[in-house]
Amino acid sequence: MPAIVVLGAQWGDEGKGKATDLLGDQVDYVVKYNGGNNAGHTIVVAGEKYALHLLPSGVLSPGVTPIIGNGVVVDLGVLFQEIDAINARGVDTSRLLVSANAHVITAYHTTIDKVGERFLGDAKIGTTGRGIGPAYADKMSRIGVRAQDLFDEKILRQKVEGALEQKNQLLVKAYNRKAMSVDAVVEELLGYADRLRPMVADTSLLLAEALDAGKVVLLEGGQATMLDVDHGTYPFVTSSNPTAGGACTGSGIPPTRISRVAAIVKAYTTRVGEGPFPTELLDADGERLRAQGAEFGTTTGRPRRCGWYDAVIARYAARINGVTDFVLTKLDVLTGFEKIPVCVGYRVGEKTYDEMPMTQTEFHHALPVYEELPGWDEDISAARSLEDLPKNARSYIEAIEAMTSVPMSIIGVGPGRDESIVVRSLV
Ligand code: GDP
Ligand code: IMO
Ligand code: MG
């Protein structure tokens, strides 16, 4: 049986959590394959709102085994807080598993993330301050701490000592901060070991066996294509691979076992943090999208930057990820706009582009070329089939579908699990 990837096509917050949750009763495993608690997914089930950060979105579906894959960086304090908070609301997390190879975010990673951003000044990335970049940097530098290290105190101490030898130089000499104590870091991590032990597994082996047994595995990406460290708007990106390739490396499932790649795409565009954003609106339309779409970060509460739909980015995401299906979200937010511009290309100086320009310098200067589509006034939140939509809403879907040549298989018309039009099932 197949593995299905669900990932973001734009700069995050497309509604990946809702899309994953929607598929919850059709899948057996939901594996988070990248990122950490920089992610924030708001999911609404039967009027109840849940904000998830580290827990895979499948956690809300009874019968799903949620897995934190090897590609994730885990802040254990945050993980246990999130588990406790969701347990207190009656959600069972007893099946949750964590890859033995997942890296751990320690106190020095969060400190260096925050202090490092302050030192960058105007050149800052606008990170979530959760220690993501520094934890992935240590993984690549081969000085990271993995979940399995918590069960061998000697190894753990050696690793923390080795890492802090470097970090303390940086903290004290470059950043003018206090050195951090090896004992305090080790003690904090060991404090999580007993609770973590029963959750830790060889998740790659387990998933291979599950696929052999005919189970359905959903691979859930955090962040999104344009925040990918290789394919996004570097350096204004996160430090992992949210794109489809990351689903394989971050879970241990090979590409030959993946049958569908669903990209979640908002009917307009948003971005949090710094970096280029050609269709960004700094006017009343941008304010209106933010207000109608409730575009404030689930993780940091920051107002999201808003702009029109960018078909160049959607095409780019389709190509980089091998997208088989788009899930179009928040179509309802566009209700009431008389005309809806869609970006079909860029102008950079004298040149025009209908693909992402090769260099960041060009992308920074890209001006959108718009095609205007007619809007609609009718409330569409009760639509459950394409026929229930006003003509112009259907034309909007058809127009942006034609721009990528990938089917819009699910259309979101509200935040609730049932507020969706399923044109073509993903499983
Ligand atoms: P994620 O990080 O990709 O999971 O997305 P977020 O949860 O950060 O942001 C998406 C927001 O849009 C959440 O508050 C969702 O409840 C909401 N949402 C998702 N789909 C729809 C939709 O079709 N319509 C509306 N109005 N809201 C939606
Ligand atoms: P979800 O999964 C939107 C952005 C941050 C910053 C950049 C780097 O909810 O879509 P990091 O803390 O990762 O080093 O920050 O990436 N960012 C997100 N933006 N949604 C997210 O996750 C994000 N995760 C990180 O704002 O610009
Ligand atoms: Mg989010």
Coordinates of C-alpha atoms and ligand atoms in Angstrom, one line a residue:
M1 CA 0.0 0.0 0.0
P2 CA 1.0 3.5 -0.6
A3 CA 2.7 6.4 1.2
I4 CA 1.1 9.8 0.6
V5 CA 3.0 13.1 1.1
V6 CA 1.1 16.2 2.3
L7 CA 3.2 19.3 2.1
G8 CA 3.0 23.1 1.8
A9 CA 3.3 24.8 -1.6
Q10 CA 3.9 28.4 -0.5
W11 CA 5.5 29.9 2.6
G12 CA 3.7 27.9 5.2
D13 CA 0.3 28.1 7.0
E14 CA -1.5 26.9 4.0
G15 CA -3.7 24.6 6.1
K16 CA -1.6 21.5 6.1
G17 CA -2.9 20.5 9.6
K18 CA -6.5 20.7 8.5
A19 CA -5.8 18.7 5.3
T20 CA -3.9 16.0 7.2
D21 CA -6.7 15.8 9.9
L22 CA -9.3 15.5 7.1
L23 CA -7.6 12.3 5.9
G24 CA -7.3 11.0 9.4
D25 CA -10.0 8.3 9.1
Q26 CA -8.4 6.9 5.9
V27 CA -4.8 6.5 7.1
D28 CA -3.0 4.3 9.6
Y29 CA 0.1 6.4 10.3
V30 CA 0.8 10.1 10.2
V31 CA 4.6 10.8 10.1
K32 CA 6.0 14.3 10.7
Y33 CA 9.2 14.3 8.7
N34 CA 10.8 17.7 9.1
G35 CA 10.9 20.9 11.2
G36 CA 10.0 21.1 14.9
N37 CA 7.9 23.4 17.0
N38 CA 8.4 26.2 14.6
A39 CA 5.3 24.7 12.9
G40 CA 1.9 25.7 14.1
H41 CA -1.2 23.9 12.8
T42 CA -4.7 25.0 13.8
I43 CA -7.3 22.3 13.5
V44 CA -11.0 22.7 14.2
V45 CA -12.9 19.5 15.0
A46 CA -16.6 19.8 15.9
G47 CA -16.1 23.4 16.8
E48 CA -13.2 22.6 19.1
K49 CA -9.9 24.4 18.2
Y50 CA -6.5 22.6 18.6
A51 CA -3.1 24.2 18.0
L52 CA -0.5 21.6 17.3
H53 CA 3.3 22.3 17.0
L54 CA 5.3 19.1 17.4
L55 CA 2.6 16.5 17.4
P56 CA 1.7 15.1 14.0
S57 CA -1.8 16.3 12.9
G58 CA -3.0 12.7 12.8
V59 CA -3.0 12.7 16.6
L60 CA -6.6 13.9 16.6
S61 CA -7.9 10.9 14.7
P62 CA -8.6 7.8 16.8
G63 CA -6.9 4.8 15.1
V64 CA -4.0 6.7 13.7
T65 CA -0.4 6.1 15.0
P66 CA 1.3 9.4 15.0
I67 CA 5.1 9.3 14.4
I68 CA 7.8 12.0 14.9
G69 CA 10.3 11.0 12.2
N70 CA 14.1 11.1 12.2
G71 CA 14.0 14.3 10.2
V72 CA 12.3 16.3 13.0
V73 CA 14.2 18.3 15.7
V74 CA 12.4 17.8 19.0
D75 CA 12.3 20.1 22.0
L76 CA 11.3 17.6 24.6
G77 CA 10.0 20.1 27.1
V78 CA 7.6 21.4 24.5
L79 CA 6.7 17.9 23.4
F80 CA 5.6 16.9 26.9
Q81 CA 3.8 20.1 27.5
E82 CA 1.9 19.6 24.3
I83 CA 1.1 16.0 25.1
D84 CA -0.2 17.0 28.6
A85 CA -2.3 19.9 27.2
I86 CA -4.0 17.7 24.6
N87 CA -4.4 14.8 27.0
A88 CA -6.2 17.2 29.4
R89 CA -8.7 17.8 26.6
G90 CA -9.4 14.1 26.3
V91 CA -7.2 13.3 23.3
D92 CA -5.3 10.0 23.5
T93 CA -1.6 10.2 22.6
S94 CA -0.6 6.8 23.9
R95 CA 0.3 5.5 20.4
L96 CA 2.8 8.3 19.7
L97 CA 6.3 7.2 18.6
V98 CA 9.5 9.1 18.2
S99 CA 12.4 8.1 16.0
A100 CA 15.5 7.1 17.9
N101 CA 17.4 9.1 15.3
A102 CA 15.5 12.4 15.7
H103 CA 17.7 15.2 17.0
V104 CA 16.9 17.0 20.2
I105 CA 16.7 20.8 20.6
T106 CA 18.6 21.8 23.8
A107 CA 18.6 25.1 25.8
Y108 CA 21.7 26.2 23.9
H109 CA 20.0 25.9 20.6
T110 CA 17.1 28.2 21.5
T111 CA 19.5 30.7 23.2
I112 CA 21.7 30.8 20.1
D113 CA 18.7 31.1 17.8
K114 CA 17.4 34.2 19.6
V115 CA 20.8 35.9 20.3
G116 CA 22.0 35.2 16.7
E117 CA 18.9 36.9 15.3
R118 CA 19.5 39.9 17.4
F119 CA 23.1 40.1 16.2
L120 CA 22.0 39.9 12.5
G121 CA 20.1 43.2 13.0
D122 CA 18.5 44.2 9.7
A123 CA 19.7 41.1 8.1
K124 CA 17.7 38.9 10.5
I125 CA 15.6 35.9 9.1
G126 CA 12.7 36.5 11.5
T127 CA 12.9 33.0 12.9
T128 CA 10.4 31.6 15.3
G129 CA 13.2 31.6 18.0
R130 CA 12.6 27.9 18.7
G131 CA 16.3 26.7 18.2
I132 CA 15.5 25.1 14.8
G133 CA 18.4 26.4 12.8
P134 CA 21.1 25.8 15.4
A135 CA 19.8 22.3 16.1
Y136 CA 19.9 21.4 12.4
A137 CA 23.4 23.0 12.1
D138 CA 24.7 20.7 14.9
K139 CA 23.1 17.7 13.1
M140 CA 25.0 18.6 9.9
S141 CA 28.2 19.4 11.9
R142 CA 27.9 16.0 13.6
I143 CA 27.8 17.4 17.1
G144 CA 24.0 16.9 17.6
V145 CA 22.2 15.0 20.4
R146 CA 19.7 12.4 19.3
A147 CA 16.7 10.9 21.1
Q148 CA 18.6 7.6 21.7
D149 CA 21.5 9.5 23.4
L150 CA 19.3 10.2 26.4
F151 CA 19.5 6.5 27.3
D152 CA 23.3 6.5 27.7
E153 CA 24.3 9.1 30.3
K154 CA 28.0 8.8 29.5
I155 CA 27.5 9.4 25.7
L156 CA 25.0 12.2 26.4
R157 CA 27.5 14.0 28.7
Q158 CA 30.3 13.6 26.2
K159 CA 28.1 15.0 23.4
V160 CA 26.9 18.0 25.4
E161 CA 30.4 18.7 26.6
G162 CA 31.7 18.6 23.1
A163 CA 29.0 20.9 21.8
L164 CA 29.2 23.4 24.7
E165 CA 32.9 23.7 24.3
Q166 CA 32.2 25.4 21.0
K167 CA 28.9 27.1 21.9
N168 CA 30.3 28.7 25.1
Q169 CA 33.1 30.3 23.1
L170 CA 30.4 31.8 20.8
L171 CA 28.1 32.8 23.6
V172 CA 30.7 34.5 25.8
K173 CA 33.2 35.9 23.2
A174 CA 31.0 36.8 20.3
Y175 CA 27.6 37.3 21.9
N176 CA 28.7 38.6 25.3
R177 CA 26.4 36.2 27.1
K178 CA 26.9 33.8 30.1
A179 CA 28.4 30.4 29.4
M180 CA 25.9 27.5 29.8
S181 CA 26.6 24.7 32.2
V182 CA 27.1 21.1 30.9
D183 CA 25.5 19.8 34.1
A184 CA 22.4 21.8 33.8
V185 CA 21.8 20.8 30.1
V186 CA 22.5 17.1 30.8
E187 CA 20.3 17.1 33.9
E188 CA 17.4 18.6 32.0
L189 CA 17.7 16.1 29.2
L190 CA 18.0 13.1 31.6
G191 CA 14.9 14.4 33.3
Y192 CA 13.0 13.5 30.1
A193 CA 14.5 10.1 29.5
D194 CA 12.1 7.9 31.5
R195 CA 9.0 9.4 30.0
L196 CA 10.5 9.3 26.5
R197 CA 11.8 5.7 26.6
P198 CA 8.6 3.9 25.7
M199 CA 7.9 6.2 22.8
V200 CA 11.3 5.8 21.1
A201 CA 11.4 3.3 18.2
D202 CA 13.1 2.3 15.0
T203 CA 10.4 4.1 13.1
S204 CA 11.8 3.5 9.6
L205 CA 11.7 -0.3 10.1
L206 CA 8.2 -0.1 11.6
L207 CA 7.0 2.0 8.7
A208 CA 8.5 -0.4 6.1
E209 CA 6.7 -3.3 7.8
A210 CA 3.5 -1.3 8.0
L211 CA 3.6 -0.6 4.2
D212 CA 4.3 -4.3 3.5
A213 CA 1.3 -5.1 5.6
G214 CA -0.9 -2.9 3.4
K215 CA -1.2 0.0 5.8
V216 CA -1.6 3.6 4.6
V217 CA 1.1 6.1 5.7
L218 CA 0.7 9.8 5.4
L219 CA 3.9 11.9 5.5
E220 CA 3.2 15.3 6.9
G221 CA 5.6 18.2 6.1
G222 CA 6.0 21.2 8.3
Q223 CA 6.8 24.6 6.7
A224 CA 6.7 24.7 2.9
T225 CA 8.4 24.6 -0.4
M226 CA 9.4 28.3 -0.4
L227 CA 10.9 27.8 3.1
D228 CA 13.0 24.8 2.0
V229 CA 16.7 25.2 2.7
D230 CA 17.6 24.0 -0.8
H231 CA 14.7 25.1 -3.0
G232 CA 13.2 28.1 -1.1
T233 CA 14.1 31.8 -0.8
Y234 CA 17.5 31.2 0.8
P235 CA 18.6 32.6 3.3
F236 CA 15.0 33.5 4.3
V237 CA 14.1 29.9 4.8
T238 CA 13.9 27.3 7.6
S239 CA 16.8 24.9 8.1
S240 CA 15.1 21.7 6.8
N241 CA 13.7 20.2 3.6
P242 CA 9.9 20.5 3.7
T243 CA 9.8 19.4 0.0
A244 CA 8.9 15.9 -1.1
G245 CA 12.5 14.7 -1.0
G246 CA 12.6 15.6 2.7
A247 CA 9.7 13.2 3.2
C248 CA 12.0 10.3 2.3
T249 CA 15.1 11.4 4.2
G250 CA 13.0 12.5 7.2
S251 CA 11.1 9.3 7.6
G252 CA 13.3 6.5 6.1
I253 CA 10.6 5.7 3.5
P254 CA 12.1 5.4 0.0
P255 CA 10.7 7.4 -3.0
T256 CA 9.6 4.2 -4.8
R257 CA 6.9 3.7 -2.0
I258 CA 5.3 7.1 -2.5
S259 CA 2.3 7.1 -4.7
R260 CA 0.8 10.6 -4.2
V261 CA 2.1 14.0 -3.4
A262 CA -0.6 16.5 -2.2
A263 CA 0.5 20.1 -2.0
I264 CA -1.6 22.4 0.1
V265 CA -2.0 25.8 -1.5
K266 CA -3.9 28.8 -0.1
A267 CA -6.2 30.7 -2.5
Y268 CA -4.0 33.7 -1.8
T269 CA -0.5 33.9 -0.3
T270 CA 0.9 34.6 3.1
R271 CA 4.4 34.7 4.6
V272 CA 5.7 35.2 8.2
G273 CA 9.2 36.6 8.8
E274 CA 11.5 38.3 6.5
G275 CA 12.3 37.7 2.8
P276 CA 11.0 38.4 -0.7
F277 CA 7.3 38.1 -1.5
P278 CA 6.4 39.5 -4.9
T279 CA 2.6 39.6 -4.5
E280 CA 2.7 41.1 -1.0
L281 CA 0.0 43.7 -0.5
L282 CA 0.8 46.6 1.8
D283 CA -2.6 48.3 1.2
A284 CA -6.2 47.9 2.3
D285 CA -6.6 44.6 0.3
G286 CA -3.7 43.1 2.3
E287 CA -5.4 44.2 5.6
R288 CA -8.6 42.8 4.4
L289 CA -7.1 39.4 3.6
R290 CA -5.4 39.3 7.0
A291 CA -8.7 40.2 8.8
Q292 CA -10.9 37.9 6.7
G293 CA -8.4 35.0 6.8
A294 CA -7.4 35.5 10.5
E295 CA -3.8 35.6 9.3
F296 CA -1.9 35.7 12.6
G297 CA 0.7 33.1 13.4
T298 CA -0.3 30.0 15.4
T299 CA 3.2 29.7 16.8
T300 CA 4.4 33.3 17.4
G301 CA 1.1 35.3 17.0
R302 CA 2.9 37.6 14.5
P303 CA 0.6 39.1 11.8
R304 CA 1.2 37.3 8.6
R305 CA 2.1 39.2 5.5
C306 CA -0.6 38.8 2.9
G307 CA -0.8 39.0 -0.9
W308 CA -2.6 37.6 -4.0
Y309 CA -2.2 34.0 -5.4
D310 CA 1.1 33.5 -7.2
A311 CA 0.8 30.9 -10.0
V312 CA 4.5 31.0 -10.6
I313 CA 5.1 29.7 -7.1
A314 CA 2.4 27.1 -7.5
R315 CA 3.9 25.8 -10.7
Y316 CA 7.4 25.8 -9.1
A317 CA 6.0 23.8 -6.1
A318 CA 4.3 21.3 -8.6
R319 CA 7.6 20.8 -10.3
I320 CA 9.9 20.5 -7.3
N321 CA 7.6 18.2 -5.4
G322 CA 6.1 16.2 -8.3
V323 CA 2.7 17.2 -7.0
T324 CA -0.2 14.9 -8.1
D325 CA -2.9 16.8 -6.3
F326 CA -3.5 20.3 -5.0
V327 CA -5.6 21.0 -1.9
L328 CA -6.8 24.6 -2.3
T329 CA -7.6 26.2 1.0
K330 CA -9.4 29.3 2.3
L331 CA -11.3 30.0 -0.9
D332 CA -14.0 31.4 1.4
V333 CA -11.6 34.2 2.4
L334 CA -11.8 35.7 -1.1
T335 CA -15.6 36.1 -0.9
G336 CA -16.5 39.8 -1.4
F337 CA -13.6 40.9 -3.5
E338 CA -14.9 42.4 -6.7
K339 CA -11.8 41.5 -8.7
I340 CA -9.2 38.9 -7.7
P341 CA -5.7 39.4 -9.3
V342 CA -3.6 36.3 -9.8
C343 CA 0.1 36.6 -10.5
V344 CA 1.0 34.7 -13.7
G345 CA 4.6 35.9 -14.2
Y346 CA 7.2 38.4 -13.0
R347 CA 8.8 41.4 -14.5
V348 CA 12.4 42.0 -13.4
G349 CA 13.8 45.1 -15.1
E350 CA 13.3 44.6 -18.8
K351 CA 12.9 40.8 -18.5
T352 CA 9.7 38.8 -17.9
Y353 CA 9.6 35.4 -16.3
D354 CA 7.0 32.7 -16.1
E355 CA 9.3 30.5 -13.9
M356 CA 11.1 31.3 -10.7
P357 CA 14.1 33.4 -11.6
M358 CA 17.5 31.7 -11.1
T359 CA 18.9 34.1 -8.6
Q360 CA 17.7 35.6 -5.3
T361 CA 18.7 39.1 -6.5
E362 CA 16.2 38.8 -9.4
F363 CA 13.5 37.3 -7.2
H364 CA 14.0 40.2 -4.7
H365 CA 13.2 42.6 -7.6
A366 CA 10.4 40.6 -9.2
L367 CA 7.3 42.6 -9.8
P368 CA 4.1 40.6 -10.3
V369 CA 2.3 40.4 -13.7
Y370 CA -1.4 40.0 -12.8
E371 CA -4.4 38.6 -14.6
E372 CA -7.7 39.7 -13.0
L373 CA -10.4 37.2 -12.3
P374 CA -14.0 38.2 -11.4
G375 CA -15.0 37.7 -7.7
W376 CA -18.2 36.6 -6.0
D377 CA -20.3 37.8 -3.1
E378 CA -22.1 34.6 -2.0
D379 CA -21.2 32.9 1.2
I380 CA -19.6 29.6 0.1
S381 CA -18.9 28.0 3.5
A382 CA -21.8 25.6 3.1
A383 CA -20.7 24.3 -0.3
R384 CA -19.9 20.6 -0.3
S385 CA -19.6 20.1 -4.1
L386 CA -18.3 22.2 -7.0
E387 CA -21.9 22.7 -8.2
D388 CA -22.7 24.4 -4.9
L389 CA -20.2 27.2 -5.7
P390 CA -21.1 30.4 -7.5
K391 CA -19.9 30.5 -11.2
N392 CA -17.1 32.9 -10.6
A393 CA -15.7 30.8 -7.7
R394 CA -15.7 27.8 -10.0
S395 CA -14.0 29.8 -12.7
Y396 CA -11.3 30.9 -10.2
I397 CA -10.5 27.3 -9.3
E398 CA -10.5 26.3 -13.0
A399 CA -8.3 29.2 -13.9
I400 CA -5.6 28.5 -11.3
E401 CA -5.9 24.7 -12.0
A402 CA -5.1 25.4 -15.7
M403 CA -2.0 27.4 -14.7
T404 CA -0.4 24.4 -13.0
S405 CA -2.0 21.5 -14.9
V406 CA -2.5 19.7 -11.6
P407 CA -6.0 18.9 -10.4
M408 CA -7.4 20.8 -7.4
S409 CA -8.6 17.7 -5.6
I410 CA -9.9 19.2 -2.4
I411 CA -11.3 22.8 -1.9
G412 CA -11.4 24.3 1.6
V413 CA -14.4 26.6 2.3
G414 CA -13.9 27.0 6.1
P415 CA -11.7 26.0 9.0
G416 CA -13.8 23.0 10.1
R417 CA -12.9 19.4 9.2
D418 CA -16.2 19.1 7.3
E419 CA -15.9 22.5 5.5
S420 CA -14.3 21.0 2.4
I421 CA -15.3 20.0 -1.1
V422 CA -13.7 16.7 -2.0
V423 CA -13.5 16.4 -5.8
R424 CA -11.1 13.5 -5.9
S425 CA -10.1 11.4 -2.9
L426 CA -6.4 11.5 -1.9
V427 CA -6.3 8.0 -0.5
Ligands
GDP1 P1 -0.6 24.9 8.6 O1 0.6 25.4 9.4 O2 -0.3 24.7 7.1 O3 -1.2 23.7 9.2 O4 -1.7 26.1 8.7 P2 -2.1 27.0 10.0 O5 -3.0 26.1 10.8 O6 -0.9 27.6 10.5 O7 -3.0 28.1 9.3 C1 -4.1 27.8 8.5 C2 -5.3 28.5 9.2 O8 -6.4 28.5 8.3 C3 -5.8 27.7 10.4 O9 -6.3 28.6 11.3 C4 -7.0 26.8 9.9 O10 -8.0 26.6 10.8 C5 -7.5 27.7 8.8 N1 -8.1 27.0 7.6 C6 -7.6 25.9 7.0 N2 -8.4 25.7 5.9 C7 -9.3 26.7 5.8 C8 -10.3 27.0 4.9 O11 -10.5 26.4 3.9 N3 -11.0 28.2 5.1 C9 -10.8 29.0 6.2 N4 -11.5 30.1 6.4 N5 -9.8 28.7 7.1 C10 -9.1 27.6 6.9
IMO2 P1 3.9 25.8 9.4 O1 4.3 24.3 9.5 C1 5.2 29.8 8.4 C2 9.4 30.8 9.0 C3 9.8 31.8 10.1 C4 11.0 32.4 9.5 C5 11.7 31.2 8.8 C6 12.8 30.5 9.6 O2 3.0 26.2 10.5 O3 3.5 26.1 8.0 P2 12.8 29.0 11.8 O4 12.2 29.2 13.2 O5 12.2 27.8 11.1 O6 14.3 29.0 11.7 O7 12.3 30.3 10.9 O8 10.7 30.3 8.5 N1 8.6 29.6 9.4 C7 7.3 29.5 9.2 N2 6.4 30.3 8.5 N3 4.8 28.6 8.9 C8 5.6 27.8 9.5 O9 5.3 26.5 9.8 C9 7.0 28.2 9.7 N4 8.0 27.7 10.3 C10 9.1 28.5 10.1 O10 8.8 32.7 10.3 O11 10.7 33.3 8.5
MG3 MG 1.1 27.0 10.5

